[in-house]
PDB file of C-alpha atoms in Angstrom:
ATOM      1  CA  MET A 182     109.136 131.769 118.456  1.00  0.00           C
ATOM      2  CA  PHE A 183     105.917 129.620 117.210  1.00  0.00           C
ATOM      3  CA  HIS A 184     103.680 132.673 117.389  1.00  0.00           C
ATOM      4  CA  ASN A 185     106.390 134.660 115.265  1.00  0.00           C
ATOM      5  CA  PHE A 186     106.181 131.915 112.628  1.00  0.00           C
ATOM      6  CA  ALA A 187     102.367 131.789 112.349  1.00  0.00           C
ATOM      7  CA  PRO A 188     101.723 131.655 108.685  1.00  0.00           C
ATOM      8  CA  GLN A 189     100.333 134.878 107.435  1.00  0.00           C
ATOM      9  CA  MET A 190      97.933 135.668 104.474  1.00  0.00           C
ATOM     10  CA  ALA A 191      94.441 135.798 106.279  1.00  0.00           C
ATOM     11  CA  MET A 192      95.463 132.427 108.121  1.00  0.00           C
ATOM     12  CA  VAL A 193      92.559 132.927 110.672  1.00  0.00           C
ATOM     13  CA  GLU A 194      89.962 132.730 108.001  1.00  0.00           C
ATOM     14  CA  LEU A 195      92.014 130.127 106.077  1.00  0.00           C
ATOM     15  CA  GLN A 196      92.537 127.707 108.777  1.00  0.00           C
ATOM     16  CA  ASN A 197      88.836 127.834 109.969  1.00  0.00           C
ATOM     17  CA  GLU A 198      87.857 127.195 106.320  1.00  0.00           C
ATOM     18  CA  VAL A 199      90.330 124.312 106.213  1.00  0.00           C
ATOM     19  CA  MET A 200      88.702 122.746 109.343  1.00  0.00           C
ATOM     20  CA  GLN A 201      85.352 123.158 108.688  1.00  0.00           C
ATOM     21  CA  ARG A 202      85.632 121.926 105.149  1.00  0.00           C
ATOM     22  CA  GLY A 203      88.142 119.120 105.717  1.00  0.00           C
ATOM     23  CA  LEU A 204      85.910 117.736 108.379  1.00  0.00           C
ATOM     24  CA  GLU A 205      82.764 117.941 106.151  1.00  0.00           C
ATOM     25  CA  ASP A 206      84.777 116.119 103.295  1.00  0.00           C
ATOM     26  CA  ARG A 207      85.683 113.342 105.597  1.00  0.00           C
ATOM     27  CA  GLU A 208      82.418 112.866 107.003  1.00  0.00           C
ATOM     28  CA  SER A 209      80.958 112.910 103.571  1.00  0.00           C
ATOM     29  CA  GLU A 210      83.454 110.787 101.704  1.00  0.00           C
ATOM     30  CA  GLY A 211      84.641 108.731 104.312  1.00  0.00           C
ATOM     31  CA  ALA A 212      87.898 106.580 104.319  1.00  0.00           C
ATOM     32  CA  ARG A 213      86.443 103.909 102.076  1.00  0.00           C
ATOM     33  CA  THR A 214      88.608 104.898  99.105  1.00  0.00           C
ATOM     34  CA  GLY A 215      91.436 106.948 100.315  1.00  0.00           C
ATOM     35  CA  PRO A 216      92.018 110.304  98.744  1.00  0.00           C
ATOM     36  CA  SER A 217      89.279 110.869  96.513  1.00  0.00           C
ATOM     37  CA  ALA A 218      89.627 111.440  92.637  1.00  0.00           C
ATOM     38  CA  ARG A 219      88.061 114.953  93.363  1.00  0.00           C
ATOM     39  CA  ALA A 220      91.084 115.733  95.508  1.00  0.00           C
ATOM     40  CA  ALA A 221      93.430 114.475  93.157  1.00  0.00           C
ATOM     41  CA  SER A 222      92.362 116.490  90.321  1.00  0.00           C
ATOM     42  CA  ARG A 223      92.321 119.567  92.464  1.00  0.00           C
ATOM     43  CA  ALA A 224      95.863 119.110  93.833  1.00  0.00           C
ATOM     44  CA  THR A 225      97.710 120.951  90.780  1.00  0.00           C
ATOM     45  CA  SER A 226      96.208 124.316  91.795  1.00  0.00           C
ATOM     46  CA  LEU A 227      97.724 123.990  95.297  1.00  0.00           C
ATOM     47  CA  THR A 228     101.432 123.579  93.426  1.00  0.00           C
ATOM     48  CA  PHE A 229     103.762 126.406  92.737  1.00  0.00           C
ATOM     49  CA  SER A 230     106.878 126.969  90.838  1.00  0.00           C
ATOM     50  CA  PRO A 231     109.563 127.350  93.560  1.00  0.00           C
ATOM     51  CA  SER A 232     112.177 130.133  93.054  1.00  0.00           C
ATOM     52  CA  ALA A 233     115.524 129.694  94.783  1.00  0.00           C
ATOM     53  CA  ALA A 234     115.817 133.585  95.324  1.00  0.00           C
ATOM     54  CA  ARG A 235     112.285 133.610  97.078  1.00  0.00           C
ATOM     55  CA  ARG A 236     113.335 130.592  99.297  1.00  0.00           C
ATOM     56  CA  ARG A 237     116.682 132.431 100.393  1.00  0.00           C
ATOM     57  CA  ALA A 238     114.405 135.566 101.204  1.00  0.00           C
ATOM     58  CA  ASN A 239     111.721 133.430 102.982  1.00  0.00           C
ATOM     59  CA  LEU A 240     114.406 131.768 105.200  1.00  0.00           C
ATOM     60  CA  ALA A 241     116.144 135.081 105.776  1.00  0.00           C
ATOM     61  CA  GLU A 242     112.743 136.540 106.995  1.00  0.00           C
ATOM     62  CA  PHE A 243     112.078 133.503 109.311  1.00  0.00           C
ATOM     63  CA  ALA A 244     115.342 134.227 111.233  1.00  0.00           C
ATOM     64  CA  ALA A 245     114.895 137.828 111.314  1.00  0.00           C
ATOM     65  CA  LYS A 246     111.368 137.265 113.011  1.00  0.00           C
ATOM     66  CA  THR A 247     113.202 135.392 115.611  1.00  0.00           C
ATOM     67  CA  ARG A 248     116.044 137.702 116.283  1.00  0.00           C
ATOM     68  CA  GLY A 249     114.057 139.950 118.411  1.00  0.00           C
ATOM     69  CA  GLY A 250     112.995 137.653 120.996  1.00  0.00           C
ATOM     70  CA  ASN A 251     115.886 135.179 120.699  1.00  0.00           C
ATOM     71  CA  PRO A 252     119.142 136.377 118.912  1.00  0.00           C
ATOM     72  CA  GLU A 253     120.942 133.031 119.574  1.00  0.00           C
ATOM     73  CA  SER A 254     118.470 131.096 117.905  1.00  0.00           C
ATOM     74  CA  ALA A 255     118.193 133.396 114.982  1.00  0.00           C
ATOM     75  CA  ALA A 256     121.965 133.125 114.697  1.00  0.00           C
ATOM     76  CA  LEU A 257     121.845 129.360 114.810  1.00  0.00           C
ATOM     77  CA  MET A 258     118.947 129.370 112.155  1.00  0.00           C
ATOM     78  CA  GLU A 259     121.206 131.484 109.786  1.00  0.00           C
ATOM     79  CA  GLN A 260     124.146 129.237 110.152  1.00  0.00           C
ATOM     80  CA  LEU A 261     121.756 126.125 109.526  1.00  0.00           C
ATOM     81  CA  PHE A 262     119.986 127.654 106.535  1.00  0.00           C
ATOM     82  CA  ALA A 263     123.449 128.893 105.053  1.00  0.00           C
ATOM     83  CA  SER A 264     125.108 125.479 105.414  1.00  0.00           C
ATOM     84  CA  SER A 265     122.091 123.089 104.371  1.00  0.00           C
ATOM     85  CA  ASP A 266     119.234 122.656 102.029  1.00  0.00           C
ATOM     86  CA  VAL A 267     116.532 122.471 104.886  1.00  0.00           C
ATOM     87  CA  ILE A 268     113.627 122.603 102.552  1.00  0.00           C
ATOM     88  CA  GLY A 269     115.281 120.023 100.135  1.00  0.00           C
ATOM     89  CA  GLN A 270     115.973 117.716 103.197  1.00  0.00           C
ATOM     90  CA  ILE A 271     112.235 117.792 104.214  1.00  0.00           C
ATOM     91  CA  GLY A 272     111.244 117.198 100.875  1.00  0.00           C
ATOM     92  CA  ALA A 273     113.294 113.970 100.546  1.00  0.00           C
ATOM     93  CA  ALA A 274     111.773 112.789 104.034  1.00  0.00           C
ATOM     94  CA  VAL A 275     108.131 113.433 102.994  1.00  0.00           C
ATOM     95  CA  ALA A 276     108.340 112.313  99.370  1.00  0.00           C
ATOM     96  CA  PRO A 277     107.812 108.538 100.202  1.00  0.00           C
ATOM     97  CA  TYR A 278     104.498 109.529 101.392  1.00  0.00           C
ATOM     98  CA  GLY A 279     103.517 111.263  98.193  1.00  0.00           C
ATOM     99  CA  TYR A 280     104.039 114.694  99.655  1.00  0.00           C
ATOM    100  CA  SER A 281     105.737 117.496  97.850  1.00  0.00           C
ATOM    101  CA  VAL A 282     107.399 120.580  99.468  1.00  0.00           C
ATOM    102  CA  ASP A 283     106.051 122.537  96.227  1.00  0.00           C
ATOM    103  CA  ASN A 284     102.622 121.673  97.331  1.00  0.00           C
ATOM    104  CA  LEU A 285     100.730 123.963  99.680  1.00  0.00           C
ATOM    105  CA  GLY A 286      98.256 121.524 100.772  1.00  0.00           C
ATOM    106  CA  ASP A 287     101.006 119.008 101.521  1.00  0.00           C
ATOM    107  CA  ALA A 288     102.761 121.714 103.743  1.00  0.00           C
ATOM    108  CA  TYR A 289      99.539 122.419 105.466  1.00  0.00           C
ATOM    109  CA  ALA A 290      98.844 118.750 106.219  1.00  0.00           C
ATOM    110  CA  PHE A 291     102.251 117.993 107.659  1.00  0.00           C
ATOM    111  CA  TRP A 292     102.291 121.172 109.831  1.00  0.00           C
ATOM    112  CA  TRP A 293      98.619 120.611 111.016  1.00  0.00           C
ATOM    113  CA  MET A 294      99.661 116.959 112.034  1.00  0.00           C
ATOM    114  CA  THR A 295     103.033 117.814 113.562  1.00  0.00           C
ATOM    115  CA  ALA A 296     101.550 120.764 115.670  1.00  0.00           C
ATOM    116  CA  TRP A 297      98.655 118.524 116.925  1.00  0.00           C
ATOM    117  CA  GLU A 298     101.234 115.991 117.965  1.00  0.00           C
ATOM    118  CA  GLY A 299     103.596 118.369 119.379  1.00  0.00           C
ATOM    119  CA  ALA A 300     100.914 120.088 121.562  1.00  0.00           C
ATOM    120  CA  ARG A 301     100.542 116.514 123.237  1.00  0.00           C
ATOM    121  CA  GLY A 302     104.309 116.168 123.745  1.00  0.00           C
ATOM    122  CA  SER A 303     104.891 113.571 120.823  1.00  0.00           C
ATOM    123  CA  ASN A 304     106.686 113.499 117.373  1.00  0.00           C
ATOM    124  CA  ARG A 305     105.936 109.984 116.551  1.00  0.00           C
ATOM    125  CA  THR A 306     106.065 109.035 113.074  1.00  0.00           C
ATOM    126  CA  PHE A 307     102.691 109.186 111.229  1.00  0.00           C
ATOM    127  CA  SER A 308     101.358 106.063 109.479  1.00  0.00           C
ATOM    128  CA  ARG A 309     100.645 106.081 105.759  1.00  0.00           C
ATOM    129  CA  ALA A 310      97.135 106.069 106.269  1.00  0.00           C
ATOM    130  CA  GLU A 311      97.191 109.305 108.426  1.00  0.00           C
ATOM    131  CA  MET A 312      99.297 110.941 105.891  1.00  0.00           C
ATOM    132  CA  ARG A 313      97.270 110.195 103.164  1.00  0.00           C
ATOM    133  CA  ALA A 314      94.014 111.078 104.944  1.00  0.00           C
ATOM    134  CA  VAL A 315      95.081 114.326 106.134  1.00  0.00           C
ATOM    135  CA  GLN A 316      96.713 115.262 102.811  1.00  0.00           C
ATOM    136  CA  ALA A 317      93.338 114.833 101.208  1.00  0.00           C
ATOM    137  CA  GLN A 318      91.491 116.735 103.665  1.00  0.00           C
ATOM    138  CA  ALA A 319      93.904 119.710 103.518  1.00  0.00           C
ATOM    139  CA  ARG A 320      94.027 119.634  99.642  1.00  0.00           C
ATOM    140  CA  ASN A 321      90.300 119.383  99.589  1.00  0.00           C
ATOM    141  CA  ALA A 322      89.917 122.470 102.106  1.00  0.00           C
ATOM    142  CA  LEU A 323      92.572 124.611 100.685  1.00  0.00           C
ATOM    143  CA  GLN A 324      91.351 124.386  97.088  1.00  0.00           C
ATOM    144  CA  ALA A 325      87.890 125.551  98.295  1.00  0.00           C
ATOM    145  CA  THR A 326      89.424 128.538  99.951  1.00  0.00           C
ATOM    146  CA  PRO A 327      88.673 131.857  98.191  1.00  0.00           C
ATOM    147  CA  GLU A 328      91.850 133.596  99.514  1.00  0.00           C
ATOM    148  CA  LEU A 329      93.981 131.191  97.388  1.00  0.00           C
ATOM    149  CA  ALA A 330      92.570 132.230  94.164  1.00  0.00           C
ATOM    150  CA  ARG A 331      94.125 135.632  94.693  1.00  0.00           C
ATOM    151  CA  THR A 332      97.644 133.930  95.690  1.00  0.00           C
ATOM    152  CA  GLY A 333     100.398 133.434  93.272  1.00  0.00           C
ATOM    153  CA  ASP A 334     103.492 131.332  93.107  1.00  0.00           C
ATOM    154  CA  ALA A 335     105.489 133.868  95.578  1.00  0.00           C
ATOM    155  CA  GLY A 336     102.721 133.765  98.162  1.00  0.00           C
ATOM    156  CA  LYS A 337     102.179 129.925  98.002  1.00  0.00           C
ATOM    157  CA  GLN A 338     105.791 129.417  98.303  1.00  0.00           C
ATOM    158  CA  GLN A 339     106.187 131.640 101.343  1.00  0.00           C
ATOM    159  CA  LEU A 340     103.272 130.179 103.078  1.00  0.00           C
ATOM    160  CA  ALA A 341     104.153 126.626 102.625  1.00  0.00           C
ATOM    161  CA  GLU A 342     107.763 127.064 103.478  1.00  0.00           C
ATOM    162  CA  ALA A 343     106.891 128.897 106.623  1.00  0.00           C
ATOM    163  CA  MET A 344     104.766 125.743 107.575  1.00  0.00           C
ATOM    164  CA  TRP A 345     107.627 123.223 106.577  1.00  0.00           C
ATOM    165  CA  ILE A 346     110.039 125.060 108.807  1.00  0.00           C
ATOM    166  CA  GLN A 347     107.551 125.438 111.727  1.00  0.00           C
ATOM    167  CA  ALA A 348     106.861 121.843 111.530  1.00  0.00           C
ATOM    168  CA  ALA A 349     110.763 120.869 111.543  1.00  0.00           C
ATOM    169  CA  MET A 350     111.036 123.268 114.476  1.00  0.00           C
ATOM    170  CA  ILE A 351     108.331 121.771 116.317  1.00  0.00           C
ATOM    171  CA  ASP A 352     109.716 118.298 115.754  1.00  0.00           C
ATOM    172  CA  GLY A 353     113.324 119.376 117.047  1.00  0.00           C
ATOM    173  CA  MET A 354     111.747 121.115 119.942  1.00  0.00           C
ATOM    174  CA  VAL A 355     109.850 117.932 121.055  1.00  0.00           C
ATOM    175  CA  ASP A 356     113.031 115.858 120.990  1.00  0.00           C
ATOM    176  CA  LEU A 357     114.794 118.698 123.151  1.00  0.00           C
ATOM    177  CA  ALA A 358     111.802 118.544 125.603  1.00  0.00           C
ATOM    178  CA  LYS A 359     111.942 114.700 125.936  1.00  0.00           C
ATOM    179  CA  GLU A 360     115.567 114.982 127.104  1.00  0.00           C
ATOM    180  CA  GLN A 361     114.721 118.086 129.366  1.00  0.00           C
ATOM    181  CA  PRO A 362     110.915 117.211 130.488  1.00  0.00           C
ATOM    182  CA  GLN A 363     110.702 120.444 132.382  1.00  0.00           C
ATOM    183  CA  LEU A 364     110.515 122.315 129.009  1.00  0.00           C
ATOM    184  CA  MET A 365     107.662 120.182 127.794  1.00  0.00           C
ATOM    185  CA  PRO A 366     104.772 122.225 129.303  1.00  0.00           C
ATOM    186  CA  GLN A 367     106.211 125.657 128.038  1.00  0.00           C
ATOM    187  CA  LEU A 368     106.656 124.028 124.606  1.00  0.00           C
ATOM    188  CA  GLN A 369     103.107 122.521 124.450  1.00  0.00           C
ATOM    189  CA  ARG A 370     101.904 125.879 125.396  1.00  0.00           C
ATOM    190  CA  ALA A 371     103.869 127.576 122.840  1.00  0.00           C
ATOM    191  CA  ILE A 372     102.580 125.277 120.051  1.00  0.00           C
ATOM    192  CA  ARG A 373      98.970 125.719 121.207  1.00  0.00           C
ATOM    193  CA  GLN A 374      99.162 129.381 121.291  1.00  0.00           C
ATOM    194  CA  GLY A 375     100.862 129.590 117.893  1.00  0.00           C
ATOM    195  CA  ALA A 376      98.168 127.558 116.398  1.00  0.00           C
ATOM    196  CA  SER A 377      95.526 129.593 118.099  1.00  0.00           C
ATOM    197  CA  ALA A 378      96.929 132.711 116.863  1.00  0.00           C
ATOM    198  CA  SER A 379      96.428 131.303 113.403  1.00  0.00           C
ATOM    199  CA  GLY A 380      92.643 130.300 114.382  1.00  0.00           C
ATOM    200  CA  LEU A 381      93.079 126.655 114.829  1.00  0.00           C
ATOM    201  CA  ASP A 382      92.184 124.984 118.314  1.00  0.00           C
ATOM    202  CA  LEU A 383      94.242 121.680 118.414  1.00  0.00           C
ATOM    203  CA  ASP A 384      92.235 120.503 121.322  1.00  0.00           C
ATOM    204  CA  ALA A 385      89.069 120.514 119.281  1.00  0.00           C
ATOM    205  CA  MET A 386      90.136 117.543 117.155  1.00  0.00           C
ATOM    206  CA  ARG A 387      91.708 114.295 117.189  1.00  0.00           C
ATOM    207  CA  LEU A 388      93.964 112.701 114.552  1.00  0.00           C
ATOM    208  CA  THR A 389      92.712 109.149 113.240  1.00  0.00           C
ATOM    209  CA  GLU A 390      93.780 106.954 110.133  1.00  0.00           C
ATOM    210  CA  ASN A 391      90.831 108.723 108.602  1.00  0.00           C
ATOM    211  CA  GLY A 392      92.265 112.108 109.270  1.00  0.00           C
ATOM    212  CA  PHE A 393      91.119 114.749 111.683  1.00  0.00           C
ATOM    213  CA  VAL A 394      87.713 114.444 113.250  1.00  0.00           C
ATOM    214  CA  PRO A 395      86.090 116.573 116.001  1.00  0.00           C
ATOM    215  CA  GLY A 396      86.594 115.559 119.377  1.00  0.00           C
TER     216      GLY A 396
END
């Protein structure tokens, strides 16, 4: 399931660039001043004007990608998407941390942290320092990624919503695996494989209050 939801749009190149530039930014800027003024000034280019019609189409596509391997999960997702505003609920949960569901950098940051924790069998609540540090990393790195210059609102929205939904799925599956521990190793492998398919080695980094660092 997680492999099917791996974000598209040349994500191997994009995520390699994110990791390289994000870590370089943290090493050069440190965490002395929190998110840099440069990151704040760039953030607007990562925002998009959401379309309700595109959102419906994106959610339908997510469910369709699941149907071939897991029809029951696909049916449950379709019911969930039809009965509630999933993206809106996610937005309300992350807004207190200064995150927006209409910002691609914020979506990437949250997905990155959630996948890293999920691969370790955890879905703990992130600290404000972690949230803000990784937000700055992701925004800086994505802004410097050439692929985004060729991506309009529709592409940004599709990519962001894929990451928000996948992060929510990981969080829920970790809860399930905590109740059924025999599922945890399989879940951790699936998360790692999904990230690896998009070019990200979750075991090559660690999450700190200064953001992601090699290790």
